PDB file of N, CA and C in Angstrom:
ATOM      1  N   UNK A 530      20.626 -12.144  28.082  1.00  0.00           N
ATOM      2  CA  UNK A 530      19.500 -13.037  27.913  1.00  0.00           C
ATOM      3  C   UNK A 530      19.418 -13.914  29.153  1.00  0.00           C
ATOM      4  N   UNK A 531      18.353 -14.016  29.680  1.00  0.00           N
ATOM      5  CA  UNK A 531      17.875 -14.737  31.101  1.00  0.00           C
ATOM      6  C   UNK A 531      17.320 -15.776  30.467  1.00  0.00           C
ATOM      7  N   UNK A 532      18.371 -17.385  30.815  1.00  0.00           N
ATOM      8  CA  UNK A 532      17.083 -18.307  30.161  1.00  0.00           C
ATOM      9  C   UNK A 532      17.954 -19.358  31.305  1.00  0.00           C
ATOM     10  N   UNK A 533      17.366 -20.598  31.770  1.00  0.00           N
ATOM     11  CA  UNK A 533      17.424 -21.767  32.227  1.00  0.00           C
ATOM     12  C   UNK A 533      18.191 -22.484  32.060  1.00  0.00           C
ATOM     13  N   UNK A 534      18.801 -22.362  30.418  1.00  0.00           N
ATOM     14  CA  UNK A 534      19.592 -23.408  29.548  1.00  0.00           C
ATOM     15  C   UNK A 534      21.226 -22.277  29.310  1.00  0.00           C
ATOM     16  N   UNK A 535      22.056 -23.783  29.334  1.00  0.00           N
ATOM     17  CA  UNK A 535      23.374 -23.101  30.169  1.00  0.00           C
ATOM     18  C   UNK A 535      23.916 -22.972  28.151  1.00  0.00           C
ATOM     19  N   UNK A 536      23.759 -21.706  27.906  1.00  0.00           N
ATOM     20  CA  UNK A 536      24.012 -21.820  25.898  1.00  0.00           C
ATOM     21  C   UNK A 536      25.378 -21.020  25.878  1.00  0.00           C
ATOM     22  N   UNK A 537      26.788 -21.801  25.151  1.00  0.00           N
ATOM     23  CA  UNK A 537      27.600 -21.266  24.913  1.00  0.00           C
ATOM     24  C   UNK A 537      27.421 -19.565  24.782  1.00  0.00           C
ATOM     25  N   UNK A 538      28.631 -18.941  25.040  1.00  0.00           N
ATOM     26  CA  UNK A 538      28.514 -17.858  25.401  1.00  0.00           C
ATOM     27  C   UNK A 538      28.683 -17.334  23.413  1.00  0.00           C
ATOM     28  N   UNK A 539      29.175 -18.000  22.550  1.00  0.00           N
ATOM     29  CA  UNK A 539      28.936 -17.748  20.524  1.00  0.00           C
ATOM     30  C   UNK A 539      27.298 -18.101  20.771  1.00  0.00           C
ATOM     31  N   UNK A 540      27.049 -18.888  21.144  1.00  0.00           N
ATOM     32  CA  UNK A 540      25.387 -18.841  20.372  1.00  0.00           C
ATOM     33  C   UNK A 540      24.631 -18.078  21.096  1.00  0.00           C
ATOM     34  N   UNK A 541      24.606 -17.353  22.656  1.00  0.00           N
ATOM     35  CA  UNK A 541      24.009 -16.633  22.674  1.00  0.00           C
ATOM     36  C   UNK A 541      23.741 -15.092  21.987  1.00  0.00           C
ATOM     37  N   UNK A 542      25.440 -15.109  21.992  1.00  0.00           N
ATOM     38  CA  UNK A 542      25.825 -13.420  21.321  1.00  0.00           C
ATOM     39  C   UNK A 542      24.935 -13.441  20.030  1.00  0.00           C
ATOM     40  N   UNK A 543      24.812 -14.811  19.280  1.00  0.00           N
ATOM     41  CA  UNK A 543      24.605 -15.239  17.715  1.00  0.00           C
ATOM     42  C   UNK A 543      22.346 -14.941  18.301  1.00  0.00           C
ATOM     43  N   UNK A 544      22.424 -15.207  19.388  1.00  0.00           N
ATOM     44  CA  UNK A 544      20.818 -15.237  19.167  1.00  0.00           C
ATOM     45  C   UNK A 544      20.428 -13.584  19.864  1.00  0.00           C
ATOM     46  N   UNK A 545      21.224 -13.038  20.541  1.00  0.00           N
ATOM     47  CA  UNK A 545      21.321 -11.370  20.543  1.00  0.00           C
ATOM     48  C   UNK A 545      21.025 -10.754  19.580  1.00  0.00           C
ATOM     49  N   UNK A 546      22.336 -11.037  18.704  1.00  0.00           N
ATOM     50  CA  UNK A 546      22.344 -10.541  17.303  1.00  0.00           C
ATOM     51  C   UNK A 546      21.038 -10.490  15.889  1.00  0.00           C
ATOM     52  N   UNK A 547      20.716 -11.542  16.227  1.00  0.00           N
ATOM     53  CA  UNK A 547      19.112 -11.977  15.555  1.00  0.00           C
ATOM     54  C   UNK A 547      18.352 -11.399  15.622  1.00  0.00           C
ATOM     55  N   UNK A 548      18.118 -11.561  17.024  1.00  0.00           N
ATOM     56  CA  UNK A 548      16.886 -11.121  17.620  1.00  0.00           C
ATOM     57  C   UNK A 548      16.843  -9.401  17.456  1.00  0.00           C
ATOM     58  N   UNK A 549      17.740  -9.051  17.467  1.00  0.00           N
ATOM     59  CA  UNK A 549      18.130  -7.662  18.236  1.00  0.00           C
ATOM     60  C   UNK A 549      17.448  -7.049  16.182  1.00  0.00           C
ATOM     61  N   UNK A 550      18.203  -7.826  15.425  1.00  0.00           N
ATOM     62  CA  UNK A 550      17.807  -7.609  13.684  1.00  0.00           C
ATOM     63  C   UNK A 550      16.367  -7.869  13.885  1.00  0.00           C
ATOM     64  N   UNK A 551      15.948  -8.297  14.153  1.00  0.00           N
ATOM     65  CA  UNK A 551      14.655  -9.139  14.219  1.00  0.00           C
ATOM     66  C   UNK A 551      13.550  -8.095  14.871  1.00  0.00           C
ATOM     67  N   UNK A 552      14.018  -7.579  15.584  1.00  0.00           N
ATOM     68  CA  UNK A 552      12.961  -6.290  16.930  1.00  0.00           C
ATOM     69  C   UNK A 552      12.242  -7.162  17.839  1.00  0.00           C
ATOM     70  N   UNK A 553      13.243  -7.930  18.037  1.00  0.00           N
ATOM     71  CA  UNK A 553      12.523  -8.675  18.918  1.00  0.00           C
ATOM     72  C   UNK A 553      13.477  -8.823  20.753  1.00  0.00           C
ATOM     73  N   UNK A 554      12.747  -9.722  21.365  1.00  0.00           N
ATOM     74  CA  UNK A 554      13.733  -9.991  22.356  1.00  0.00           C
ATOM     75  C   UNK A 554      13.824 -11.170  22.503  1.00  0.00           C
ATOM     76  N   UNK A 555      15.554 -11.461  22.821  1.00  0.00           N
ATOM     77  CA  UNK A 555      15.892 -12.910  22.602  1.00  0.00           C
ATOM     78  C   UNK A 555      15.173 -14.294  22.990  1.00  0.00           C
ATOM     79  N   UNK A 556      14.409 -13.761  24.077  1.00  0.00           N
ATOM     80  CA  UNK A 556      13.199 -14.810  24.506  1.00  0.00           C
ATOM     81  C   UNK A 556      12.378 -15.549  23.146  1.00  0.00           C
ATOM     82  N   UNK A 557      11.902 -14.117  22.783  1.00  0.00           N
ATOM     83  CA  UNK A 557      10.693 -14.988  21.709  1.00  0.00           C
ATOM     84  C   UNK A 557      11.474 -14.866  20.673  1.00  0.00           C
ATOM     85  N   UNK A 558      12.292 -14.879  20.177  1.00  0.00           N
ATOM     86  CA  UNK A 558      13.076 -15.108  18.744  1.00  0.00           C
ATOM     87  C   UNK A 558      13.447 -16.558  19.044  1.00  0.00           C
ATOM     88  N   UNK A 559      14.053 -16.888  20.449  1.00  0.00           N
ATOM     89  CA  UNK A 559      14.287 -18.615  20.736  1.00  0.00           C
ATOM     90  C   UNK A 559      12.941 -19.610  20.685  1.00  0.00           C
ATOM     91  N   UNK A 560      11.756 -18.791  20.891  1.00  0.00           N
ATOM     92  CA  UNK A 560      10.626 -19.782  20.803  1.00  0.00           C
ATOM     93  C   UNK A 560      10.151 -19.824  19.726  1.00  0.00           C
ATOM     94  N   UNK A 561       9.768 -18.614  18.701  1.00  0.00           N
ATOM     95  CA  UNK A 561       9.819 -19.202  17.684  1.00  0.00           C
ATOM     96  C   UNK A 561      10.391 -19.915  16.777  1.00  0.00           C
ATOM     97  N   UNK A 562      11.719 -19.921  17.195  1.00  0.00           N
ATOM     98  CA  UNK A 562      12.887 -20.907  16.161  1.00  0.00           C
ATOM     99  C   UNK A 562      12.386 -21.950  16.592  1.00  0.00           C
ATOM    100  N   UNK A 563      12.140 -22.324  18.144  1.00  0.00           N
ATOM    101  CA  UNK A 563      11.795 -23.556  18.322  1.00  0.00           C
ATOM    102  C   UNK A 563      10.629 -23.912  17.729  1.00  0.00           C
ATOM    103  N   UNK A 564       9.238 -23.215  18.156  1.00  0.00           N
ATOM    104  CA  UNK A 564       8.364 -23.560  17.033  1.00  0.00           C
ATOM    105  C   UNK A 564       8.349 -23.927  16.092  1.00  0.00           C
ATOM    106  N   UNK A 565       9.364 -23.068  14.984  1.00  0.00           N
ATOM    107  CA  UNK A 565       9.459 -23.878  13.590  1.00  0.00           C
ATOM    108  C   UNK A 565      10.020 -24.879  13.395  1.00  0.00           C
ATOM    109  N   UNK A 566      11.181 -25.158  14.196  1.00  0.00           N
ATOM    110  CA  UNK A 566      11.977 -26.538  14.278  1.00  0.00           C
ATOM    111  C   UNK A 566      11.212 -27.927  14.665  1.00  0.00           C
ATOM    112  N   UNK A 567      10.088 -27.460  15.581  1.00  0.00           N
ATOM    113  CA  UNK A 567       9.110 -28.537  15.713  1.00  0.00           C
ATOM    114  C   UNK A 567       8.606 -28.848  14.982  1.00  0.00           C
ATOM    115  N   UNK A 568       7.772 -28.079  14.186  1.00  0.00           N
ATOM    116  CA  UNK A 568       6.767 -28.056  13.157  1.00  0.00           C
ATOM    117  C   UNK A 568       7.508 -28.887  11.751  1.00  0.00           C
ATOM    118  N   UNK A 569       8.962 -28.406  11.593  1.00  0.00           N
ATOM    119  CA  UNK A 569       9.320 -29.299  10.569  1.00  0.00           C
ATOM    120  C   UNK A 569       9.707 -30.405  10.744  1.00  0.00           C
ATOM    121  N   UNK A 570      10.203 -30.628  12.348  1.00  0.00           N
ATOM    122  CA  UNK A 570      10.462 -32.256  12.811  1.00  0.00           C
ATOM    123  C   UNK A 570       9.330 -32.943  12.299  1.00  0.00           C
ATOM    124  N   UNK A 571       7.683 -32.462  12.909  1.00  0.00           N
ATOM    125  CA  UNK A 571       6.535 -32.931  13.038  1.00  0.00           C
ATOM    126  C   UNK A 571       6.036 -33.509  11.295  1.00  0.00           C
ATOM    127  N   UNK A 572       6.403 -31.990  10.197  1.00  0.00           N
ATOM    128  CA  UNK A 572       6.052 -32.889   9.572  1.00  0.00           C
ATOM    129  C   UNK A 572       6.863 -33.878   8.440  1.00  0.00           C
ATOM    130  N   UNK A 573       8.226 -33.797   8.916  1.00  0.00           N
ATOM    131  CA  UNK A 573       9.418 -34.873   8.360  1.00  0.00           C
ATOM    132  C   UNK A 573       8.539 -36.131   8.746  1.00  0.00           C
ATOM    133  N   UNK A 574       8.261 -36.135  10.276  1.00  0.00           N
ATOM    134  CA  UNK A 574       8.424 -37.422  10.859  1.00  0.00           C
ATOM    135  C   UNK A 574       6.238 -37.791  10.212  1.00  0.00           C
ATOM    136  N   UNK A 575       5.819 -37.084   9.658  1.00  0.00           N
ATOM    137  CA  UNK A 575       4.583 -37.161   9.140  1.00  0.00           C
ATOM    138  C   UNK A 575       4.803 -37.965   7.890  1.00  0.00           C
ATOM    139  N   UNK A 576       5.380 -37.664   6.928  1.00  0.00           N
ATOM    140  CA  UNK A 576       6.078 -37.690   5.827  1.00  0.00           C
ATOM    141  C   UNK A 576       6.682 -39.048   5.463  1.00  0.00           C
ATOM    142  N   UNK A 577       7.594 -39.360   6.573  1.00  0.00           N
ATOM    143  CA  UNK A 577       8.580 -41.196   7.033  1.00  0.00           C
ATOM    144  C   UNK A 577       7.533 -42.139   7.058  1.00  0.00           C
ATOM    145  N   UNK A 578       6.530 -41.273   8.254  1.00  0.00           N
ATOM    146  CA  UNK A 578       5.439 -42.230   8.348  1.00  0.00           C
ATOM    147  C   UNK A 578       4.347 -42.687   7.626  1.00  0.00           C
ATOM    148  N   UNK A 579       4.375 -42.128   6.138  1.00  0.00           N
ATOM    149  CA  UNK A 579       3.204 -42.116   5.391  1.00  0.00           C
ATOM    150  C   UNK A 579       1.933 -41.061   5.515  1.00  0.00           C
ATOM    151  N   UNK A 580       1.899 -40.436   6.785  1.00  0.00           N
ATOM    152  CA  UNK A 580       0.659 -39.831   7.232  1.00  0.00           C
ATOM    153  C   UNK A 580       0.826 -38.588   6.033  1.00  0.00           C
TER     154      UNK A 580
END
């Protein structure tokens, strides 16, 4: 996996492994996790705030 961010050499094998279940490539299996991780930050912090 070619990425920017210096990721223990367990969590990459762990996002190989995923992805690889997944049919995907480890790139976009990491952006969508991130996506969803945003989306539920976004609407926790919706939620705290009353909105």
């Amino acid at each position: 996996m070619d990425t920017d961010l210096d990721l223990p050499d367990d969590l990459t094998r762990r996002i190989k492994v995923l992805a690889q279940l997944a049919g995907k490539s480890p790139e976009v299996l990491m952006v969508e996790m991130i996506e969803e991780y945003v989306g539920e930050m976004e609407a926790h912090r919706a939620l705290s705030q009353g909105n």
